JSON list of C-alpha atoms in Angstrom, two decimals:
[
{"chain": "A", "resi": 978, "resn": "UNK", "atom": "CA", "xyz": [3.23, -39.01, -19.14]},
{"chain": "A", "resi": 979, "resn": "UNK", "atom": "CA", "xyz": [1.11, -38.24, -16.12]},
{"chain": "A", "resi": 980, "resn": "UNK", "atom": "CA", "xyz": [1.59, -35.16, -14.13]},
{"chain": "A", "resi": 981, "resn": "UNK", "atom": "CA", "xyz": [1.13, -34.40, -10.76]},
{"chain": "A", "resi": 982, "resn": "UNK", "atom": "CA", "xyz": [-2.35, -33.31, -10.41]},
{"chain": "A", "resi": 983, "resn": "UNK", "atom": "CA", "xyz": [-4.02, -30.45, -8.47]},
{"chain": "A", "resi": 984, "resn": "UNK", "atom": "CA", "xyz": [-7.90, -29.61, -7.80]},
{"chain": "A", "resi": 985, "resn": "UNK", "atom": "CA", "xyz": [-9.50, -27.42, -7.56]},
{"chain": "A", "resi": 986, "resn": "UNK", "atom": "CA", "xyz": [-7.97, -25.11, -10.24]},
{"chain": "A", "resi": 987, "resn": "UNK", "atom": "CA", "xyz": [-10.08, -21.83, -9.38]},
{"chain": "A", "resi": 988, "resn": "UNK", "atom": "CA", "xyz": [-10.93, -20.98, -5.64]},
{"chain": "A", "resi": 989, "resn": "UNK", "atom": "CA", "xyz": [-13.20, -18.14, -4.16]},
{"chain": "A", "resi": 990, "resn": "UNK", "atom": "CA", "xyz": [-13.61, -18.51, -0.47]},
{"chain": "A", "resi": 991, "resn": "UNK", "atom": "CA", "xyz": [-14.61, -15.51, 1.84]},
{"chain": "A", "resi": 992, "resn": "UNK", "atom": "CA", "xyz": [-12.49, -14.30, 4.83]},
{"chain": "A", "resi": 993, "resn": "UNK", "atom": "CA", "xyz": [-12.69, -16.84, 7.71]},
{"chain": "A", "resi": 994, "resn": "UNK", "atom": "CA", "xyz": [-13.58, -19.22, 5.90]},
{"chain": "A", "resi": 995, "resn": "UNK", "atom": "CA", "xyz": [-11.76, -23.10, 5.09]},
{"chain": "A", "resi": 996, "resn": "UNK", "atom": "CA", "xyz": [-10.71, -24.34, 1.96]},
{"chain": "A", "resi": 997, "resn": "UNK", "atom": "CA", "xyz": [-8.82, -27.58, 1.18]},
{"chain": "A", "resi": 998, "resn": "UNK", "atom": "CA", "xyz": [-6.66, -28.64, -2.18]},
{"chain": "A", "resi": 999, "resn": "UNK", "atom": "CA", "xyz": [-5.80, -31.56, -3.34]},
{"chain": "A", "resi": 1000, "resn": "UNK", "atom": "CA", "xyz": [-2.77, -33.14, -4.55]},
{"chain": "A", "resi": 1001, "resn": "UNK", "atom": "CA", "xyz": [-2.10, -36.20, -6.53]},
{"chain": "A", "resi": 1002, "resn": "UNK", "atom": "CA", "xyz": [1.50, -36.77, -7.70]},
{"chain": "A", "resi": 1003, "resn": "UNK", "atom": "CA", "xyz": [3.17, -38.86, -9.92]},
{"chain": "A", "resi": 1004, "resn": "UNK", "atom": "CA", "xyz": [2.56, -42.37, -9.96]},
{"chain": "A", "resi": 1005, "resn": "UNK", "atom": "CA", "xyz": [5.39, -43.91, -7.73]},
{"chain": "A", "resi": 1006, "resn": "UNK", "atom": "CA", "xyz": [6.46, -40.66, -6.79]},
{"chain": "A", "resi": 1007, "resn": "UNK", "atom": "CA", "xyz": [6.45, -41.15, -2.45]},
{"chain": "A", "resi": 1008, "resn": "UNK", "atom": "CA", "xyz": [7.19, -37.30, -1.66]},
{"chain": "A", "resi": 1009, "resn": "UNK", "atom": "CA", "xyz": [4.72, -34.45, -1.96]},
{"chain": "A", "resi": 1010, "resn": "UNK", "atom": "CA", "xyz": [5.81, -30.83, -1.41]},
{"chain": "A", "resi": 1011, "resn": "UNK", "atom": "CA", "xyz": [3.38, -28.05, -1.12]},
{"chain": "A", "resi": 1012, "resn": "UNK", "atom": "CA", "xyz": [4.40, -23.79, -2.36]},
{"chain": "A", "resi": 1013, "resn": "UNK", "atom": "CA", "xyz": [2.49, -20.84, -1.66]},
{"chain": "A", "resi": 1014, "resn": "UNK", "atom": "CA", "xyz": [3.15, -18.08, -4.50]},
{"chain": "A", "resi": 1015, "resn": "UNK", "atom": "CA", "xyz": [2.20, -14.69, -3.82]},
{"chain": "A", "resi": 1016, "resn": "UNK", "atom": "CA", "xyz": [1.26, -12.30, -6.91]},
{"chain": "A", "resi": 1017, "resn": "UNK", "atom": "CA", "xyz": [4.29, -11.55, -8.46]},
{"chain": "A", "resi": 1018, "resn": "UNK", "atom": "CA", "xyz": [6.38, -12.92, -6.19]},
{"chain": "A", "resi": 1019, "resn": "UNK", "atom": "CA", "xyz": [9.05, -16.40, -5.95]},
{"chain": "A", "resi": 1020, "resn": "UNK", "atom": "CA", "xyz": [7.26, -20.13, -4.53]},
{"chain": "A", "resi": 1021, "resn": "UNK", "atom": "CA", "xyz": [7.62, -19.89, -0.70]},
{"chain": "A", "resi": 1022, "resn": "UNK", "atom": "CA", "xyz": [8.16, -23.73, 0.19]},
{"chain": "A", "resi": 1023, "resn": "UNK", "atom": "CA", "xyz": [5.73, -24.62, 3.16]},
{"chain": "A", "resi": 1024, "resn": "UNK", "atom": "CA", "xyz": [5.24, -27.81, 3.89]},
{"chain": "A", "resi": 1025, "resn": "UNK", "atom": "CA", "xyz": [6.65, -31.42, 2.79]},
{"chain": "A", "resi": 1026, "resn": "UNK", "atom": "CA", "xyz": [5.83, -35.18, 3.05]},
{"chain": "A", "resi": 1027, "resn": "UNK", "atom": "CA", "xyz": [7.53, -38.42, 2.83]},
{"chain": "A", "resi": 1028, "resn": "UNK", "atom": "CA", "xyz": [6.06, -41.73, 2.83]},
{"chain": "A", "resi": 1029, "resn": "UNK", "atom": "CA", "xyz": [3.13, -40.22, 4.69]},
{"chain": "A", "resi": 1030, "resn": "UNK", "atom": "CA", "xyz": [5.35, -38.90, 7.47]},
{"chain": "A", "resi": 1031, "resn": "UNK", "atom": "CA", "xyz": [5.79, -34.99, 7.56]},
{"chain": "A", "resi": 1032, "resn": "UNK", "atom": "CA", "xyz": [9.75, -34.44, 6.34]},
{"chain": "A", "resi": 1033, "resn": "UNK", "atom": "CA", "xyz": [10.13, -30.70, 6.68]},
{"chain": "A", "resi": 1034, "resn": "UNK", "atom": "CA", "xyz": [8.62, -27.38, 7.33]},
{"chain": "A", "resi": 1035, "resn": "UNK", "atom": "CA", "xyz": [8.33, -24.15, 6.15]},
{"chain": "A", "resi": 1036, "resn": "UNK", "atom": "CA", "xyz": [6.94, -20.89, 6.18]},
{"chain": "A", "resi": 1037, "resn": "UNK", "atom": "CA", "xyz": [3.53, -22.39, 7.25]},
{"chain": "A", "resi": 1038, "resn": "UNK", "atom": "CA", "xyz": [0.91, -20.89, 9.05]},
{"chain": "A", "resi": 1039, "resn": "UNK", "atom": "CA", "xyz": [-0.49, -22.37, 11.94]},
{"chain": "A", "resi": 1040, "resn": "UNK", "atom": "CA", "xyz": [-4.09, -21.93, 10.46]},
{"chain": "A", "resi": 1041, "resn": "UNK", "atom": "CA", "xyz": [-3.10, -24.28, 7.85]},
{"chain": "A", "resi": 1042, "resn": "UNK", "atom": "CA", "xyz": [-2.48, -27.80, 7.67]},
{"chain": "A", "resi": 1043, "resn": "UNK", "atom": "CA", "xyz": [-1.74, -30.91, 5.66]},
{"chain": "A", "resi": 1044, "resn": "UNK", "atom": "CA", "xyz": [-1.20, -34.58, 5.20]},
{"chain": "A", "resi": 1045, "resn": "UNK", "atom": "CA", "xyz": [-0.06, -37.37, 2.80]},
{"chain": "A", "resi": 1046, "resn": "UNK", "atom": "CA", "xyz": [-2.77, -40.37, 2.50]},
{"chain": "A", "resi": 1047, "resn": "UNK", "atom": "CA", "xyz": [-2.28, -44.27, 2.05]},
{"chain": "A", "resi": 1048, "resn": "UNK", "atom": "CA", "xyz": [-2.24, -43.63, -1.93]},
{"chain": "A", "resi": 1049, "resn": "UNK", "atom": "CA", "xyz": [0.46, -40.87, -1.55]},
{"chain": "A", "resi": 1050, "resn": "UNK", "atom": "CA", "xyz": [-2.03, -37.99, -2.30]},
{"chain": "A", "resi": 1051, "resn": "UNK", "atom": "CA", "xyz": [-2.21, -35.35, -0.12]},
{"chain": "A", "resi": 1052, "resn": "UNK", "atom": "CA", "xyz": [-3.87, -32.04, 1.39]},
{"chain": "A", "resi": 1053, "resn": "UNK", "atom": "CA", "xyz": [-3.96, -28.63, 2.09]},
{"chain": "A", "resi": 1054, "resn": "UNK", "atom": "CA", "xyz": [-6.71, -27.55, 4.89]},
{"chain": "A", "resi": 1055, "resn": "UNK", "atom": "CA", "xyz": [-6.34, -23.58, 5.45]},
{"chain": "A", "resi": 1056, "resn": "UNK", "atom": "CA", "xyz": [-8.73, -22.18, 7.84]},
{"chain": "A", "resi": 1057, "resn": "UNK", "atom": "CA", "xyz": [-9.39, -18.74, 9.15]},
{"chain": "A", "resi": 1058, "resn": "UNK", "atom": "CA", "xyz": [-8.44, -17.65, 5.46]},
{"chain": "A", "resi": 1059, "resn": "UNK", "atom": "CA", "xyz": [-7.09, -14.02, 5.69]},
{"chain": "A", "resi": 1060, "resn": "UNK", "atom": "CA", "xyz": [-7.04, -12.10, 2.65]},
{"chain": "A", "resi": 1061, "resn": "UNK", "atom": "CA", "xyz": [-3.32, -12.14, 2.07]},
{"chain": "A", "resi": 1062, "resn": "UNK", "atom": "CA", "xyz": [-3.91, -16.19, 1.73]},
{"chain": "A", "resi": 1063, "resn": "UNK", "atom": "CA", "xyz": [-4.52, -15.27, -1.67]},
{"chain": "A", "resi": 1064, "resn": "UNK", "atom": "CA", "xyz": [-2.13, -17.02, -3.67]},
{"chain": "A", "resi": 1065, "resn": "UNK", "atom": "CA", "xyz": [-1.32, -19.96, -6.35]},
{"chain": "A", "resi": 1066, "resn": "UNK", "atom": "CA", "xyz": [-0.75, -23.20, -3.77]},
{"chain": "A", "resi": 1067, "resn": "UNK", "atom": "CA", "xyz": [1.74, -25.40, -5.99]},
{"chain": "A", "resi": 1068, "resn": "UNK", "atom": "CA", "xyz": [2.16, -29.07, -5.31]},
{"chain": "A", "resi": 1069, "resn": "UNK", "atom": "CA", "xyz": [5.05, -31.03, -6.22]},
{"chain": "A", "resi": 1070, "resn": "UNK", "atom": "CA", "xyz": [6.36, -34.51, -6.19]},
{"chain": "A", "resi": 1071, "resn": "UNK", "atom": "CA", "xyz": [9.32, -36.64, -6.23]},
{"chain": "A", "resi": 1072, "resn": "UNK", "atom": "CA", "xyz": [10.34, -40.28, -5.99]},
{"chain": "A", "resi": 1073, "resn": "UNK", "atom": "CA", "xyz": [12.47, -39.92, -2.87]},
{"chain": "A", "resi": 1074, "resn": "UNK", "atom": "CA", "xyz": [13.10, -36.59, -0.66]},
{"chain": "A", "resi": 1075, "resn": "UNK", "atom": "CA", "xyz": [16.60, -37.53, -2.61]},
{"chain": "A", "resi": 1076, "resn": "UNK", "atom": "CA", "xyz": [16.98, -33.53, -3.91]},
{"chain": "A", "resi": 1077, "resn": "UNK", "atom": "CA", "xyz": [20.83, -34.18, -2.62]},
{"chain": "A", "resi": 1078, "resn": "UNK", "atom": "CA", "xyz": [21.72, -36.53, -5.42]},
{"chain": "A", "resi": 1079, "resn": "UNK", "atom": "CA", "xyz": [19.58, -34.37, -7.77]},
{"chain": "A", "resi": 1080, "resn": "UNK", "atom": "CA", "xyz": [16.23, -36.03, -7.98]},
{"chain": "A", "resi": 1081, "resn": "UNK", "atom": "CA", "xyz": [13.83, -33.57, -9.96]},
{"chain": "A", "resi": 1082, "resn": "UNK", "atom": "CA", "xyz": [11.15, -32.03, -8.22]},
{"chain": "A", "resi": 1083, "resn": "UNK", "atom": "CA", "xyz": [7.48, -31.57, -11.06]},
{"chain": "A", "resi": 1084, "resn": "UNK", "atom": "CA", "xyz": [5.26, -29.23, -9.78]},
{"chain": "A", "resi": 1085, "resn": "UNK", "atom": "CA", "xyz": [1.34, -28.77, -11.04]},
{"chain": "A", "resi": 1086, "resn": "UNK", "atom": "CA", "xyz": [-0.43, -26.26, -12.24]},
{"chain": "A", "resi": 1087, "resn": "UNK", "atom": "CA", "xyz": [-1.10, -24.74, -9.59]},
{"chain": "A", "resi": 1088, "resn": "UNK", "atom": "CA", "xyz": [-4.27, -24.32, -7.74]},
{"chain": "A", "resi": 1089, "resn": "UNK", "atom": "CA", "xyz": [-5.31, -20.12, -7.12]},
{"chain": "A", "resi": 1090, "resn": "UNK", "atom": "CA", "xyz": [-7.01, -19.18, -4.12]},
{"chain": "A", "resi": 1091, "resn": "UNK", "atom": "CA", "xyz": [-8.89, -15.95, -3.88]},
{"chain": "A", "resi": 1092, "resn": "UNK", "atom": "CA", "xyz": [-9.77, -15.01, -0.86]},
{"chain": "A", "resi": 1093, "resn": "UNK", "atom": "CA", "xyz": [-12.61, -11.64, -0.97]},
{"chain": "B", "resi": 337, "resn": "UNK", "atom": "CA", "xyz": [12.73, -14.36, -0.88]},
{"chain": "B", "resi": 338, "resn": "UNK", "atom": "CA", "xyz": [13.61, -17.13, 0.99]},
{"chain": "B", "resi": 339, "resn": "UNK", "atom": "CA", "xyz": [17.16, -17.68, -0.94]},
{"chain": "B", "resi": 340, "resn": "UNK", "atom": "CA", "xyz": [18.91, -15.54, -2.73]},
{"chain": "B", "resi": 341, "resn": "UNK", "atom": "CA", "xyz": [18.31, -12.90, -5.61]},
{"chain": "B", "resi": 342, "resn": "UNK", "atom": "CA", "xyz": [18.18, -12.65, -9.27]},
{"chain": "B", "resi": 343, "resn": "UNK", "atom": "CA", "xyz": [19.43, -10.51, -11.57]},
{"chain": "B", "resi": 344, "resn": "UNK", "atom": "CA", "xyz": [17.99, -8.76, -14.06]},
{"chain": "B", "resi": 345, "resn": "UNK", "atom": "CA", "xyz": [14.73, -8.89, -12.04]},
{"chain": "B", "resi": 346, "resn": "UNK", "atom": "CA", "xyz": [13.07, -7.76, -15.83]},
{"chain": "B", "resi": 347, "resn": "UNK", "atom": "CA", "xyz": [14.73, -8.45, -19.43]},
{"chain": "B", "resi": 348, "resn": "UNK", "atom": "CA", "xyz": [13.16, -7.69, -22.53]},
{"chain": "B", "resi": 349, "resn": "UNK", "atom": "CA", "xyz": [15.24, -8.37, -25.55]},
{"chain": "B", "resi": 350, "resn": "UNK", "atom": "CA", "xyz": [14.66, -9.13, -29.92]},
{"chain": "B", "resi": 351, "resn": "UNK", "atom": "CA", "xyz": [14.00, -12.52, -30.85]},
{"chain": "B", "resi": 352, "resn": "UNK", "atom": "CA", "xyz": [17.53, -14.03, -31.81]},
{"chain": "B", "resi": 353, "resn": "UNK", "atom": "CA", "xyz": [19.32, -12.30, -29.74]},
{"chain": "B", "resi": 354, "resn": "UNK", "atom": "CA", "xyz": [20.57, -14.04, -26.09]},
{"chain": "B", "resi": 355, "resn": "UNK", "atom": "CA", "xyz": [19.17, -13.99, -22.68]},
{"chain": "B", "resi": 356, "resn": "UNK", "atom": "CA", "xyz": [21.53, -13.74, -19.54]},
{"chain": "B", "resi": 357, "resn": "UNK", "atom": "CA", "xyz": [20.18, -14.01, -15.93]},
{"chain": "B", "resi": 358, "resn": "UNK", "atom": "CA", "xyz": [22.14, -14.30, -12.84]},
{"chain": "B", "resi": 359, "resn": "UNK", "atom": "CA", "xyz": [20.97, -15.99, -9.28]},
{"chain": "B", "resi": 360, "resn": "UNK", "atom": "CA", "xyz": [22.45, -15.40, -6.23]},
{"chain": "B", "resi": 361, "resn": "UNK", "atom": "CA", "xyz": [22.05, -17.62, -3.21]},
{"chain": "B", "resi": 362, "resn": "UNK", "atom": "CA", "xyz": [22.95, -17.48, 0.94]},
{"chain": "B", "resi": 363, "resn": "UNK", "atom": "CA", "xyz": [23.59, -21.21, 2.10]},
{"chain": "B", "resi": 364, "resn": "UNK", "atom": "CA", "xyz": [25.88, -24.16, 0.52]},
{"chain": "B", "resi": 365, "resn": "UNK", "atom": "CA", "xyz": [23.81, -26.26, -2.05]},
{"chain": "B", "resi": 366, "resn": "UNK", "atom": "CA", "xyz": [24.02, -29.27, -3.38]},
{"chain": "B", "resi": 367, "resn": "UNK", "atom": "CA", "xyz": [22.39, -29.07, -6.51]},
{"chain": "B", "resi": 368, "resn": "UNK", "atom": "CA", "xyz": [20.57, -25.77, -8.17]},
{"chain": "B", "resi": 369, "resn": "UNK", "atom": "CA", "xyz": [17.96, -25.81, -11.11]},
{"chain": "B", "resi": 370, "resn": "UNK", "atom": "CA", "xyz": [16.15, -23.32, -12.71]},
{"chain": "B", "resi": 371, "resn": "UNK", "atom": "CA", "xyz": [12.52, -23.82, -13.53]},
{"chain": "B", "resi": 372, "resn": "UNK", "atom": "CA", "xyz": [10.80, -21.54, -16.35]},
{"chain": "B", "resi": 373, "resn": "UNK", "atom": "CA", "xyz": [6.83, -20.44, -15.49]},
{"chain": "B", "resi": 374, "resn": "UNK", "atom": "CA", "xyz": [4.55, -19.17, -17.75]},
{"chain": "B", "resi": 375, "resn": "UNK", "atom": "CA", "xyz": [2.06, -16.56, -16.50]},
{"chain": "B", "resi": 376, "resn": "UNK", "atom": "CA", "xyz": [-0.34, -18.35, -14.09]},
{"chain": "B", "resi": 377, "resn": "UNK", "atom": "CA", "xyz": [0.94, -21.28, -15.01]},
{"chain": "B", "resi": 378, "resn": "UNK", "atom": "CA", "xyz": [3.05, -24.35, -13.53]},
{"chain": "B", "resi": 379, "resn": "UNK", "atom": "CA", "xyz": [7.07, -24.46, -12.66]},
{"chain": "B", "resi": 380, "resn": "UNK", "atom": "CA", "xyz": [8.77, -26.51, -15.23]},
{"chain": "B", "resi": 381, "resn": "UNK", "atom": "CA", "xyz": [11.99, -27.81, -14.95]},
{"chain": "B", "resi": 382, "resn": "UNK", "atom": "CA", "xyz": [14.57, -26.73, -17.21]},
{"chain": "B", "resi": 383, "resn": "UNK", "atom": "CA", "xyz": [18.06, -27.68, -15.96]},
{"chain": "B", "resi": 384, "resn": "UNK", "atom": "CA", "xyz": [20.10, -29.17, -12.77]},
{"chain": "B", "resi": 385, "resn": "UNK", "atom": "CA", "xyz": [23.56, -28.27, -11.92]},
{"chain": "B", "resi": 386, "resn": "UNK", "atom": "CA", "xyz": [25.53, -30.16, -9.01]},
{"chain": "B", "resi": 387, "resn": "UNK", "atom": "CA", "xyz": [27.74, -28.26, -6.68]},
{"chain": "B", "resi": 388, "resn": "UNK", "atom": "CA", "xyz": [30.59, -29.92, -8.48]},
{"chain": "B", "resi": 389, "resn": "UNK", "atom": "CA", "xyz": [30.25, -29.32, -12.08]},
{"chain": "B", "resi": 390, "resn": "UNK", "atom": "CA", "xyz": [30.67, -25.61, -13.22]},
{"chain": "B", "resi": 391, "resn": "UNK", "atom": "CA", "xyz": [28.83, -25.74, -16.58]},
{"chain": "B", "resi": 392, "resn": "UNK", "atom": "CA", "xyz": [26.10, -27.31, -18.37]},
{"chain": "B", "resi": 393, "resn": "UNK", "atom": "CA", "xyz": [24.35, -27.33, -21.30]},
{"chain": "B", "resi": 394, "resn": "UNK", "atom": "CA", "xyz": [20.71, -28.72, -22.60]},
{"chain": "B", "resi": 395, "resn": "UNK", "atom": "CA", "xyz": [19.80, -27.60, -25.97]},
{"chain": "B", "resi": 396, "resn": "UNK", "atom": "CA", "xyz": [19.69, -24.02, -26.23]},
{"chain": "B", "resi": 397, "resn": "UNK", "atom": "CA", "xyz": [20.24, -23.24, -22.54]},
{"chain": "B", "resi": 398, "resn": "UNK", "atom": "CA", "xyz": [23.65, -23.44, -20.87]},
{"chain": "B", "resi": 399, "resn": "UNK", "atom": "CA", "xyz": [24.11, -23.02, -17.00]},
{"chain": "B", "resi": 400, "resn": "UNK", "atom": "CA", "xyz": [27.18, -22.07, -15.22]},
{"chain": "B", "resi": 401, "resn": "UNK", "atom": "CA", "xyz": [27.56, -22.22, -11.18]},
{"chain": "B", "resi": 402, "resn": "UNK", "atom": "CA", "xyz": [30.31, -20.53, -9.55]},
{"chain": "B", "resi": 403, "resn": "UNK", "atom": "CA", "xyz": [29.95, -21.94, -5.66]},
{"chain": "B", "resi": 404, "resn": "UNK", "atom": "CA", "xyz": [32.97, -20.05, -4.33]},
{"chain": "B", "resi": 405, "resn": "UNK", "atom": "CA", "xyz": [30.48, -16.59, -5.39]},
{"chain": "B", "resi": 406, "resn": "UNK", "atom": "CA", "xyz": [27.13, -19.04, -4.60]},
{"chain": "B", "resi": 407, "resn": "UNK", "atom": "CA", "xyz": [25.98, -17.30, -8.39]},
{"chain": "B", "resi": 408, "resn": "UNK", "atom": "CA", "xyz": [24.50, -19.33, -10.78]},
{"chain": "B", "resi": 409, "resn": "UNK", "atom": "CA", "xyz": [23.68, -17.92, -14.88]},
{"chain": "B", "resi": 410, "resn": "UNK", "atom": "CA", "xyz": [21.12, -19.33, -17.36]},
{"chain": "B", "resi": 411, "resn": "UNK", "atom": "CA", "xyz": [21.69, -18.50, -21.05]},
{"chain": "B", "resi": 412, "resn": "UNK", "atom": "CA", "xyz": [19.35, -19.08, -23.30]},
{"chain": "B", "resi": 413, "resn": "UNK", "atom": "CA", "xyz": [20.63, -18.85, -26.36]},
{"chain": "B", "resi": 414, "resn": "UNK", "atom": "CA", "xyz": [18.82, -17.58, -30.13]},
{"chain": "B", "resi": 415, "resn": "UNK", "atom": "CA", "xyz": [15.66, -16.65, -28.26]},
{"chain": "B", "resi": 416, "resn": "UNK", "atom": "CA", "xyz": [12.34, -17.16, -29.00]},
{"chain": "B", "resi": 417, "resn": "UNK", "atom": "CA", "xyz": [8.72, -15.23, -28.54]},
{"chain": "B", "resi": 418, "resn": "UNK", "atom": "CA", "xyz": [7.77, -18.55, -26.97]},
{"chain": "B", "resi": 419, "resn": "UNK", "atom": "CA", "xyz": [10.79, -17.60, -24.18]},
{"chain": "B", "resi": 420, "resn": "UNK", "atom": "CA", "xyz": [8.62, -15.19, -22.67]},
{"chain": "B", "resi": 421, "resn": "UNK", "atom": "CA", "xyz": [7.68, -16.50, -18.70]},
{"chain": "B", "resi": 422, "resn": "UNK", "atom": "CA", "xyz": [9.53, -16.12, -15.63]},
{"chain": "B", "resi": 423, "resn": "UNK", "atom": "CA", "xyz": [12.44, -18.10, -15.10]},
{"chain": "B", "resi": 424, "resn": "UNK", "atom": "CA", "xyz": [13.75, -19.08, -11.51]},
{"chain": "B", "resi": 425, "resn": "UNK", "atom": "CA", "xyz": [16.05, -20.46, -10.18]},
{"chain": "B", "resi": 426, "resn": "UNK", "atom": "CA", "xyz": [15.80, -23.30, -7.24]},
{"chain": "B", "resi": 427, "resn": "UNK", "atom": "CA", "xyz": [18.89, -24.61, -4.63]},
{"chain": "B", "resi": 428, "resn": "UNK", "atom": "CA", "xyz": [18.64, -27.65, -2.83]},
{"chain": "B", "resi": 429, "resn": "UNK", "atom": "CA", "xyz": [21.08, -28.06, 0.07]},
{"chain": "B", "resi": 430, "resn": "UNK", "atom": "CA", "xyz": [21.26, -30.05, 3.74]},
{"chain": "B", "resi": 431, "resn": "UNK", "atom": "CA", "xyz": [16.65, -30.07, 4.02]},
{"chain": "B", "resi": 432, "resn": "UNK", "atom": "CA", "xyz": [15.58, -32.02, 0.98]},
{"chain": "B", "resi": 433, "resn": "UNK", "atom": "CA", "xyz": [13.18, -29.08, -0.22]},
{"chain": "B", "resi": 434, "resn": "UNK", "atom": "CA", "xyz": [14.67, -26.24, -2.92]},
{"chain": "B", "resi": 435, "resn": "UNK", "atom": "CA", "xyz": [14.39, -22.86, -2.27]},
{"chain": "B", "resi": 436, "resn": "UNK", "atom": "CA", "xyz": [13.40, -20.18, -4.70]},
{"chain": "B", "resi": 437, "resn": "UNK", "atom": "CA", "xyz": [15.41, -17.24, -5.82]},
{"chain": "B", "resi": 438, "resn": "UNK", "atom": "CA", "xyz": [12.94, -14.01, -6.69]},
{"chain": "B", "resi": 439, "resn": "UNK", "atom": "CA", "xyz": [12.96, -14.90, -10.37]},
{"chain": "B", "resi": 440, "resn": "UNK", "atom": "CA", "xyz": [13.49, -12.65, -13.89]},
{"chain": "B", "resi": 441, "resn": "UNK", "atom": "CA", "xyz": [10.58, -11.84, -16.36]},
{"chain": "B", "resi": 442, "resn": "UNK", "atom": "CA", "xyz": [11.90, -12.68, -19.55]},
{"chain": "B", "resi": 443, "resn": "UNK", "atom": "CA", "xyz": [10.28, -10.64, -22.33]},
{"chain": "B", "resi": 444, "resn": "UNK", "atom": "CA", "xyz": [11.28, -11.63, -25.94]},
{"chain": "B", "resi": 445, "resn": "UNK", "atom": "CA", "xyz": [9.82, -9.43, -29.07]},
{"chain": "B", "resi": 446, "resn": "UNK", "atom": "CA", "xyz": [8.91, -10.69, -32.12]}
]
């Protein structure tokens, strides 16, 4: 079965500089979330979209942003990276923002930034 | 973390034997999971419990919720070397996005 799917994989960008990541979820699947894991620490939920429309925010900085495209795939655009950006960015998907009634949320793999 | 806690934060144990961690969370819910990750790798989803049932099971993992304590436990049961990742667990309550408890490193020996 298809997966959602995340590129790049591997990311070396140097301080103050932009980097963007990709996101392509299930097929069907209209919601995209996006999770910033520190080393060794829990996904920190930052940013979510539904049917193209932004549905909730998190612990986001302002440097970064994103959005869901006509085909449901969506973005990442961090700028000004800061070393402490340096992180695995998750995506996820789901066929509704449903979680109430228990829709499951599948995450990628998981794209790692380095930031030197 | 953004949710709640869990408990052991590290666990080694013998292969066989059983694996007990414990999640703690702040807000109501309306559903928790937990979701197993592999060094480096991916969240995958192991389980989802509804803020109205009190126990489930799913092979060799079995999941109780106690919402009056907001304390979830996963038990995974005759364990595996292949067990070995971190294991979190995930609450879902009035924003549709799930929050993330601080997650236990499960170690399992051969």
């Amino acid at each position: 079965a298809a997966g959602v799917i995340q590129s790049p994989r591997h990311l070396i960008k140097e301080k103050r500089e932009t980097a963007t990541l990709k996101c392509y979820p299930i097929p069907r699947h209209d919601t995209v979330y996006w999770y910033q894991q520190g080393p060794g620490q829990d996904p920190q939920f930052l940013i979510s979209f539904y049917e193209k429309m932004q549905s909730d925010k998190g612990s986001i900085p302002d440097r970064f942003s994103a959005q869901q495209f006509s085909d449901y795939h969506s973005e990442l655009n961090m700028s000004s990276l800061e070393l402490g950006d340096s992180a695995l960015y998750f995506c996820a998907s789901s066929f509704r923002t449903n979680l109430h009634s228990g829709n499951t949320i599948y995450f990628g793999e998981g794209s790692w930034l380095t930031v030197v | 973390s953004q949710q709640g806690e869990e408990d052991p934060q590290a666990l080694s144990i013998q292969e066989g034997e059983n694996a007990t961690m414990n999640c703690s969370y702040k807000t109501s819910i309306n559903n928790l999971q937990w979701y197993r990750q592999n060094s480096g790798r991916g969240l995958v989803h192991l389980i989802l419990i509804r803020s109205n049932e009190r126990e489930k099971h799913s092979g060799r993992l079995r999941v109780t919720l106690d919402t009056s304590k907001k304390s979830s436990s996963l038990l995974i049961t005759a364990s595996r070397a292949a067990d070995t990742a971190s294991y979190f667990c995930a609450t879902s309550g009035a924003t549709n996005k799930l929050i993330f408890g601080t997650g236990t490193l499960l170690a399992v020996q051969p």
